Amino acid sequence: MIGRSMPVHIAITRRVRPGCESEFQQALRDFFQTSFAHNGVFGASMLTPPPGSDTREYGILRTFANEQERDAFYESPIFKAWDERARTLTEGEPVYRQLHGLEAWFRSPAGPPPRWKMAALTLLGVYPISLLIGLVLSSQLRKLPLALNLFIVSALIVTCLTWVVMPRLTAWFKPWLKPQPDKKDKNS
């Protein structure tokens, strides 16, 4: 994994001015199409408030090839023109948050893999970590009350999965999680 850049996932929220919701959605759809001209953009999705909701907060999920492509995109004329347009339709400042760990494990521009594959890969990560924790810490944890014991084990498993195990497993198993369509010879 060293030297290989990982995709970067950004969640952006914007509060749309009252009465500008439809115009914002259309402008965002148009911007999505334009933004794919930037080579490092892997995908984008719009999250709209549920029908009947009184919130006007919209979410945008965007995936980049790596941090350099993310930075280049946000400095590009394409983005700056969008940001200027969006500010006329929104209130306050947009909020940007990079997604890490659990929230980004299976994020993909083409959508998530089948649930059974996500579950199988998660089990592949959880099982060895729980065995290791049990082997290394069982004598110390046995002395604690059950609730505290389980809390510590759970916290260690989640920490290991989030920052160490799952980012590597999803990178290693990417071809299995998201197999590419066969490129068969047209004459065969």
PDB file of C-alpha atoms in Angstrom:
ATOM      1  CA  MET A   1       0.000   0.000   0.000  1.00  0.00           C
ATOM      2  CA  ILE A   2       2.936   2.352   0.524  1.00  0.00           C
ATOM      3  CA  GLY A   3       3.307   4.769  -2.376  1.00  0.00           C
ATOM      4  CA  ARG A   4      -0.132   3.970  -3.747  1.00  0.00           C
ATOM      5  CA  SER A   5      -2.717   6.704  -3.406  1.00  0.00           C
ATOM      6  CA  MET A   6      -6.214   5.901  -2.243  1.00  0.00           C
ATOM      7  CA  PRO A   7      -9.474   7.457  -3.443  1.00  0.00           C
ATOM      8  CA  VAL A   8     -10.640  10.439  -1.400  1.00  0.00           C
ATOM      9  CA  HIS A   9     -14.305  10.836  -0.489  1.00  0.00           C
ATOM     10  CA  ILE A  10     -15.703  14.260   0.410  1.00  0.00           C
ATOM     11  CA  ALA A  11     -19.130  15.047   1.851  1.00  0.00           C
ATOM     12  CA  ILE A  12     -20.337  18.623   1.291  1.00  0.00           C
ATOM     13  CA  THR A  13     -23.473  20.129   2.772  1.00  0.00           C
ATOM     14  CA  ARG A  14     -25.113  23.342   1.609  1.00  0.00           C
ATOM     15  CA  ARG A  15     -28.228  25.052   2.943  1.00  0.00           C
ATOM     16  CA  VAL A  16     -30.367  26.183   0.014  1.00  0.00           C
ATOM     17  CA  ARG A  17     -32.267  29.484   0.154  1.00  0.00           C
ATOM     18  CA  PRO A  18     -36.063  29.148   0.502  1.00  0.00           C
ATOM     19  CA  GLY A  19     -37.689  28.836  -2.908  1.00  0.00           C
ATOM     20  CA  CYS A  20     -34.397  28.019  -4.683  1.00  0.00           C
ATOM     21  CA  GLU A  21     -34.504  24.255  -4.153  1.00  0.00           C
ATOM     22  CA  SER A  22     -35.457  23.277  -7.736  1.00  0.00           C
ATOM     23  CA  GLU A  23     -33.036  25.737  -9.281  1.00  0.00           C
ATOM     24  CA  PHE A  24     -30.222  24.478  -7.012  1.00  0.00           C
ATOM     25  CA  GLN A  25     -30.910  20.851  -7.900  1.00  0.00           C
ATOM     26  CA  GLN A  26     -30.861  21.586 -11.632  1.00  0.00           C
ATOM     27  CA  ALA A  27     -27.711  23.696 -11.336  1.00  0.00           C
ATOM     28  CA  LEU A  28     -26.043  20.909  -9.375  1.00  0.00           C
ATOM     29  CA  ARG A  29     -27.031  18.281 -11.971  1.00  0.00           C
ATOM     30  CA  ASP A  30     -25.546  20.487 -14.696  1.00  0.00           C
ATOM     31  CA  PHE A  31     -22.379  20.995 -12.642  1.00  0.00           C
ATOM     32  CA  PHE A  32     -22.022  17.247 -12.082  1.00  0.00           C
ATOM     33  CA  GLN A  33     -21.898  16.701 -15.844  1.00  0.00           C
ATOM     34  CA  THR A  34     -19.323  19.473 -16.301  1.00  0.00           C
ATOM     35  CA  SER A  35     -17.221  18.334 -13.349  1.00  0.00           C
ATOM     36  CA  PHE A  36     -16.541  14.918 -14.873  1.00  0.00           C
ATOM     37  CA  ALA A  37     -14.313  16.689 -17.402  1.00  0.00           C
ATOM     38  CA  HIS A  38     -11.770  16.885 -14.565  1.00  0.00           C
ATOM     39  CA  ASN A  39      -9.791  13.630 -14.859  1.00  0.00           C
ATOM     40  CA  GLY A  40      -9.461  13.000 -11.128  1.00  0.00           C
ATOM     41  CA  VAL A  41     -13.208  13.008 -10.388  1.00  0.00           C
ATOM     42  CA  PHE A  42     -14.414   9.428  -9.908  1.00  0.00           C
ATOM     43  CA  GLY A  43     -18.021  10.171  -9.011  1.00  0.00           C
ATOM     44  CA  ALA A  44     -20.565  12.490  -7.458  1.00  0.00           C
ATOM     45  CA  SER A  45     -23.975  12.061  -5.837  1.00  0.00           C
ATOM     46  CA  MET A  46     -26.629  14.487  -4.631  1.00  0.00           C
ATOM     47  CA  LEU A  47     -28.490  13.888  -1.363  1.00  0.00           C
ATOM     48  CA  THR A  48     -31.803  15.723  -1.143  1.00  0.00           C
ATOM     49  CA  PRO A  49     -33.967  16.334   1.917  1.00  0.00           C
ATOM     50  CA  PRO A  50     -36.788  13.801   2.349  1.00  0.00           C
ATOM     51  CA  PRO A  51     -40.205  14.844   0.981  1.00  0.00           C
ATOM     52  CA  GLY A  52     -42.188  16.842   3.527  1.00  0.00           C
ATOM     53  CA  SER A  53     -39.056  17.742   5.484  1.00  0.00           C
ATOM     54  CA  ASP A  54     -38.572  21.327   6.629  1.00  0.00           C
ATOM     55  CA  THR A  55     -34.806  21.170   6.100  1.00  0.00           C
ATOM     56  CA  ARG A  56     -33.223  22.801   3.080  1.00  0.00           C
ATOM     57  CA  GLU A  57     -29.839  21.144   3.567  1.00  0.00           C
ATOM     58  CA  TYR A  58     -28.506  19.294   0.542  1.00  0.00           C
ATOM     59  CA  GLY A  59     -25.600  16.892   0.527  1.00  0.00           C
ATOM     60  CA  ILE A  60     -23.052  16.222  -2.166  1.00  0.00           C
ATOM     61  CA  LEU A  61     -20.771  13.178  -2.063  1.00  0.00           C
ATOM     62  CA  ARG A  62     -17.775  13.411  -4.341  1.00  0.00           C
ATOM     63  CA  THR A  63     -14.975  10.896  -4.932  1.00  0.00           C
ATOM     64  CA  PHE A  64     -11.529  11.798  -6.247  1.00  0.00           C
ATOM     65  CA  ALA A  65      -8.647   9.605  -7.398  1.00  0.00           C
ATOM     66  CA  ASN A  66      -6.419  10.974  -4.635  1.00  0.00           C
ATOM     67  CA  GLU A  67      -5.673  14.061  -2.543  1.00  0.00           C
ATOM     68  CA  GLN A  68      -3.792  15.806  -5.358  1.00  0.00           C
ATOM     69  CA  GLU A  69      -6.762  15.457  -7.716  1.00  0.00           C
ATOM     70  CA  ARG A  70      -9.102  16.704  -4.968  1.00  0.00           C
ATOM     71  CA  ASP A  71      -6.972  19.786  -4.417  1.00  0.00           C
ATOM     72  CA  ALA A  72      -6.621  20.429  -8.171  1.00  0.00           C
ATOM     73  CA  PHE A  73     -10.398  20.142  -8.612  1.00  0.00           C
ATOM     74  CA  TYR A  74     -11.190  22.644  -5.846  1.00  0.00           C
ATOM     75  CA  GLU A  75      -8.689  25.102  -7.349  1.00  0.00           C
ATOM     76  CA  SER A  76     -10.007  24.631 -10.914  1.00  0.00           C
ATOM     77  CA  PRO A  77     -11.973  27.254 -12.863  1.00  0.00           C
ATOM     78  CA  ILE A  78     -14.790  24.691 -13.238  1.00  0.00           C
ATOM     79  CA  PHE A  79     -15.261  24.466  -9.471  1.00  0.00           C
ATOM     80  CA  LYS A  80     -14.776  28.179  -8.835  1.00  0.00           C
ATOM     81  CA  ALA A  81     -17.518  29.015 -11.367  1.00  0.00           C
ATOM     82  CA  TRP A  82     -19.838  26.476  -9.682  1.00  0.00           C
ATOM     83  CA  ASP A  83     -19.072  27.799  -6.221  1.00  0.00           C
ATOM     84  CA  GLU A  84     -19.883  31.346  -7.331  1.00  0.00           C
ATOM     85  CA  ARG A  85     -23.193  30.160  -8.841  1.00  0.00           C
ATOM     86  CA  ALA A  86     -24.076  28.018  -5.795  1.00  0.00           C
ATOM     87  CA  ARG A  87     -23.516  30.936  -3.415  1.00  0.00           C
ATOM     88  CA  THR A  88     -26.385  32.813  -5.097  1.00  0.00           C
ATOM     89  CA  LEU A  89     -28.704  29.890  -4.281  1.00  0.00           C
ATOM     90  CA  THR A  90     -27.476  28.976  -0.787  1.00  0.00           C
ATOM     91  CA  GLU A  91     -27.127  30.467   2.689  1.00  0.00           C
ATOM     92  CA  GLY A  92     -23.944  30.482   4.720  1.00  0.00           C
ATOM     93  CA  GLU A  93     -20.784  28.600   3.965  1.00  0.00           C
ATOM     94  CA  PRO A  94     -20.702  25.057   2.583  1.00  0.00           C
ATOM     95  CA  VAL A  95     -19.372  22.440   4.995  1.00  0.00           C
ATOM     96  CA  TYR A  96     -16.718  20.048   3.655  1.00  0.00           C
ATOM     97  CA  ARG A  97     -15.858  16.826   5.432  1.00  0.00           C
ATOM     98  CA  GLN A  98     -13.540  14.078   4.248  1.00  0.00           C
ATOM     99  CA  LEU A  99     -14.987  10.625   4.851  1.00  0.00           C
ATOM    100  CA  HIS A 100     -12.771   8.106   6.607  1.00  0.00           C
ATOM    101  CA  GLY A 101     -12.984   4.584   7.904  1.00  0.00           C
ATOM    102  CA  LEU A 102     -16.397   2.922   8.097  1.00  0.00           C
ATOM    103  CA  GLU A 103     -18.189   5.634   6.148  1.00  0.00           C
ATOM    104  CA  ALA A 104     -15.826   5.359   3.199  1.00  0.00           C
ATOM    105  CA  TRP A 105     -14.989   1.651   3.110  1.00  0.00           C
ATOM    106  CA  PHE A 106     -17.387   0.769   0.379  1.00  0.00           C
ATOM    107  CA  ARG A 107     -17.978   4.197  -1.201  1.00  0.00           C
ATOM    108  CA  SER A 108     -17.712   3.900  -4.965  1.00  0.00           C
ATOM    109  CA  PRO A 109     -18.808   6.050  -7.896  1.00  0.00           C
ATOM    110  CA  ALA A 110     -20.565   2.995  -9.345  1.00  0.00           C
ATOM    111  CA  GLY A 111     -22.397   2.249  -6.095  1.00  0.00           C
ATOM    112  CA  PRO A 112     -21.599  -0.215  -3.334  1.00  0.00           C
ATOM    113  CA  PRO A 113     -20.814  -3.874  -3.963  1.00  0.00           C
ATOM    114  CA  PRO A 114     -23.453  -6.493  -3.115  1.00  0.00           C
ATOM    115  CA  ARG A 115     -24.202  -6.648   0.625  1.00  0.00           C
ATOM    116  CA  TRP A 116     -23.051 -10.243   0.903  1.00  0.00           C
ATOM    117  CA  LYS A 117     -19.598  -9.245  -0.386  1.00  0.00           C
ATOM    118  CA  MET A 118     -19.408  -6.330   2.066  1.00  0.00           C
ATOM    119  CA  ALA A 119     -20.443  -8.660   4.907  1.00  0.00           C
ATOM    120  CA  ALA A 120     -17.929 -11.337   3.871  1.00  0.00           C
ATOM    121  CA  LEU A 121     -15.073  -8.835   3.667  1.00  0.00           C
ATOM    122  CA  THR A 122     -16.022  -7.274   7.010  1.00  0.00           C
ATOM    123  CA  LEU A 123     -16.069 -10.741   8.599  1.00  0.00           C
ATOM    124  CA  LEU A 124     -12.652 -11.395   7.076  1.00  0.00           C
ATOM    125  CA  GLY A 125     -11.443  -8.289   8.913  1.00  0.00           C
ATOM    126  CA  VAL A 126     -13.281  -8.794  12.203  1.00  0.00           C
ATOM    127  CA  TYR A 127     -12.483 -12.461  12.807  1.00  0.00           C
ATOM    128  CA  PRO A 128      -8.656 -12.298  12.903  1.00  0.00           C
ATOM    129  CA  ILE A 129      -8.681  -9.038  14.865  1.00  0.00           C
ATOM    130  CA  SER A 130     -11.051 -10.487  17.490  1.00  0.00           C
ATOM    131  CA  LEU A 131      -8.895 -13.639  17.723  1.00  0.00           C
ATOM    132  CA  LEU A 132      -5.744 -11.563  18.167  1.00  0.00           C
ATOM    133  CA  ILE A 133      -7.314  -9.371  20.839  1.00  0.00           C
ATOM    134  CA  GLY A 134      -8.632 -12.456  22.624  1.00  0.00           C
ATOM    135  CA  LEU A 135      -5.224 -14.153  22.587  1.00  0.00           C
ATOM    136  CA  VAL A 136      -3.233 -11.103  23.643  1.00  0.00           C
ATOM    137  CA  LEU A 137      -5.578  -9.574  26.203  1.00  0.00           C
ATOM    138  CA  SER A 138      -7.791 -12.407  27.461  1.00  0.00           C
ATOM    139  CA  SER A 139      -6.056 -12.789  30.833  1.00  0.00           C
ATOM    140  CA  GLN A 140      -6.323  -9.035  31.571  1.00  0.00           C
ATOM    141  CA  LEU A 141      -9.868  -8.664  30.220  1.00  0.00           C
ATOM    142  CA  ARG A 142     -11.142 -11.683  32.165  1.00  0.00           C
ATOM    143  CA  LYS A 143     -10.639  -9.720  35.398  1.00  0.00           C
ATOM    144  CA  LEU A 144     -13.030  -6.961  34.282  1.00  0.00           C
ATOM    145  CA  PRO A 145     -16.829  -6.914  34.504  1.00  0.00           C
ATOM    146  CA  LEU A 146     -18.389  -8.388  31.348  1.00  0.00           C
ATOM    147  CA  ALA A 147     -19.842  -5.078  30.101  1.00  0.00           C
ATOM    148  CA  LEU A 148     -16.483  -3.301  30.395  1.00  0.00           C
ATOM    149  CA  ASN A 149     -14.665  -6.291  28.869  1.00  0.00           C
ATOM    150  CA  LEU A 150     -16.957  -6.271  25.809  1.00  0.00           C
ATOM    151  CA  PHE A 151     -16.742  -2.493  25.477  1.00  0.00           C
ATOM    152  CA  ILE A 152     -12.933  -2.586  25.380  1.00  0.00           C
ATOM    153  CA  VAL A 153     -12.880  -5.457  22.881  1.00  0.00           C
ATOM    154  CA  SER A 154     -15.455  -3.686  20.669  1.00  0.00           C
ATOM    155  CA  ALA A 155     -13.533  -0.400  20.791  1.00  0.00           C
ATOM    156  CA  LEU A 156     -10.287  -2.146  19.830  1.00  0.00           C
ATOM    157  CA  ILE A 157     -11.946  -4.026  16.956  1.00  0.00           C
ATOM    158  CA  VAL A 158     -13.612  -0.887  15.557  1.00  0.00           C
ATOM    159  CA  THR A 159     -10.377   1.106  15.853  1.00  0.00           C
ATOM    160  CA  CYS A 160      -8.331  -1.573  14.091  1.00  0.00           C
ATOM    161  CA  LEU A 161     -10.934  -2.015  11.371  1.00  0.00           C
ATOM    162  CA  THR A 162     -11.387   1.695  10.721  1.00  0.00           C
ATOM    163  CA  TRP A 163      -7.772   2.805  10.452  1.00  0.00           C
ATOM    164  CA  VAL A 164      -5.832  -0.340   9.578  1.00  0.00           C
ATOM    165  CA  VAL A 165      -7.725  -3.377   8.350  1.00  0.00           C
ATOM    166  CA  MET A 166     -10.652  -2.254   6.168  1.00  0.00           C
ATOM    167  CA  PRO A 167      -8.801   0.356   4.095  1.00  0.00           C
ATOM    168  CA  ARG A 168      -6.306  -2.371   3.163  1.00  0.00           C
ATOM    169  CA  LEU A 169      -8.879  -5.114   2.615  1.00  0.00           C
ATOM    170  CA  THR A 170     -11.040  -2.935   0.369  1.00  0.00           C
ATOM    171  CA  ALA A 171      -7.964  -2.003  -1.689  1.00  0.00           C
ATOM    172  CA  TRP A 172      -6.700  -5.604  -1.932  1.00  0.00           C
ATOM    173  CA  PHE A 173     -10.127  -7.035  -2.751  1.00  0.00           C
ATOM    174  CA  LYS A 174     -11.242  -4.238  -5.075  1.00  0.00           C
ATOM    175  CA  PRO A 175     -11.302  -6.491  -8.170  1.00  0.00           C
ATOM    176  CA  TRP A 176     -13.556  -8.948  -6.322  1.00  0.00           C
ATOM    177  CA  LEU A 177     -15.781  -6.263  -4.813  1.00  0.00           C
ATOM    178  CA  LYS A 178     -16.185  -4.406  -8.111  1.00  0.00           C
ATOM    179  CA  PRO A 179     -15.195  -6.697 -10.978  1.00  0.00           C
ATOM    180  CA  GLN A 180     -14.602  -4.903 -14.260  1.00  0.00           C
ATOM    181  CA  PRO A 181     -16.699  -5.995 -17.252  1.00  0.00           C
ATOM    182  CA  ASP A 182     -14.953  -8.533 -19.455  1.00  0.00           C
ATOM    183  CA  LYS A 183     -13.269  -6.960 -22.458  1.00  0.00           C
ATOM    184  CA  LYS A 184     -13.938  -9.739 -24.921  1.00  0.00           C
ATOM    185  CA  ASP A 185     -12.819  -9.672 -28.475  1.00  0.00           C
ATOM    186  CA  LYS A 186     -15.718  -8.620 -30.685  1.00  0.00           C
ATOM    187  CA  ASN A 187     -14.890 -11.398 -33.182  1.00  0.00           C
ATOM    188  CA  SER A 188     -15.224 -14.231 -30.667  1.00  0.00           C
TER     189      SER A 188
END
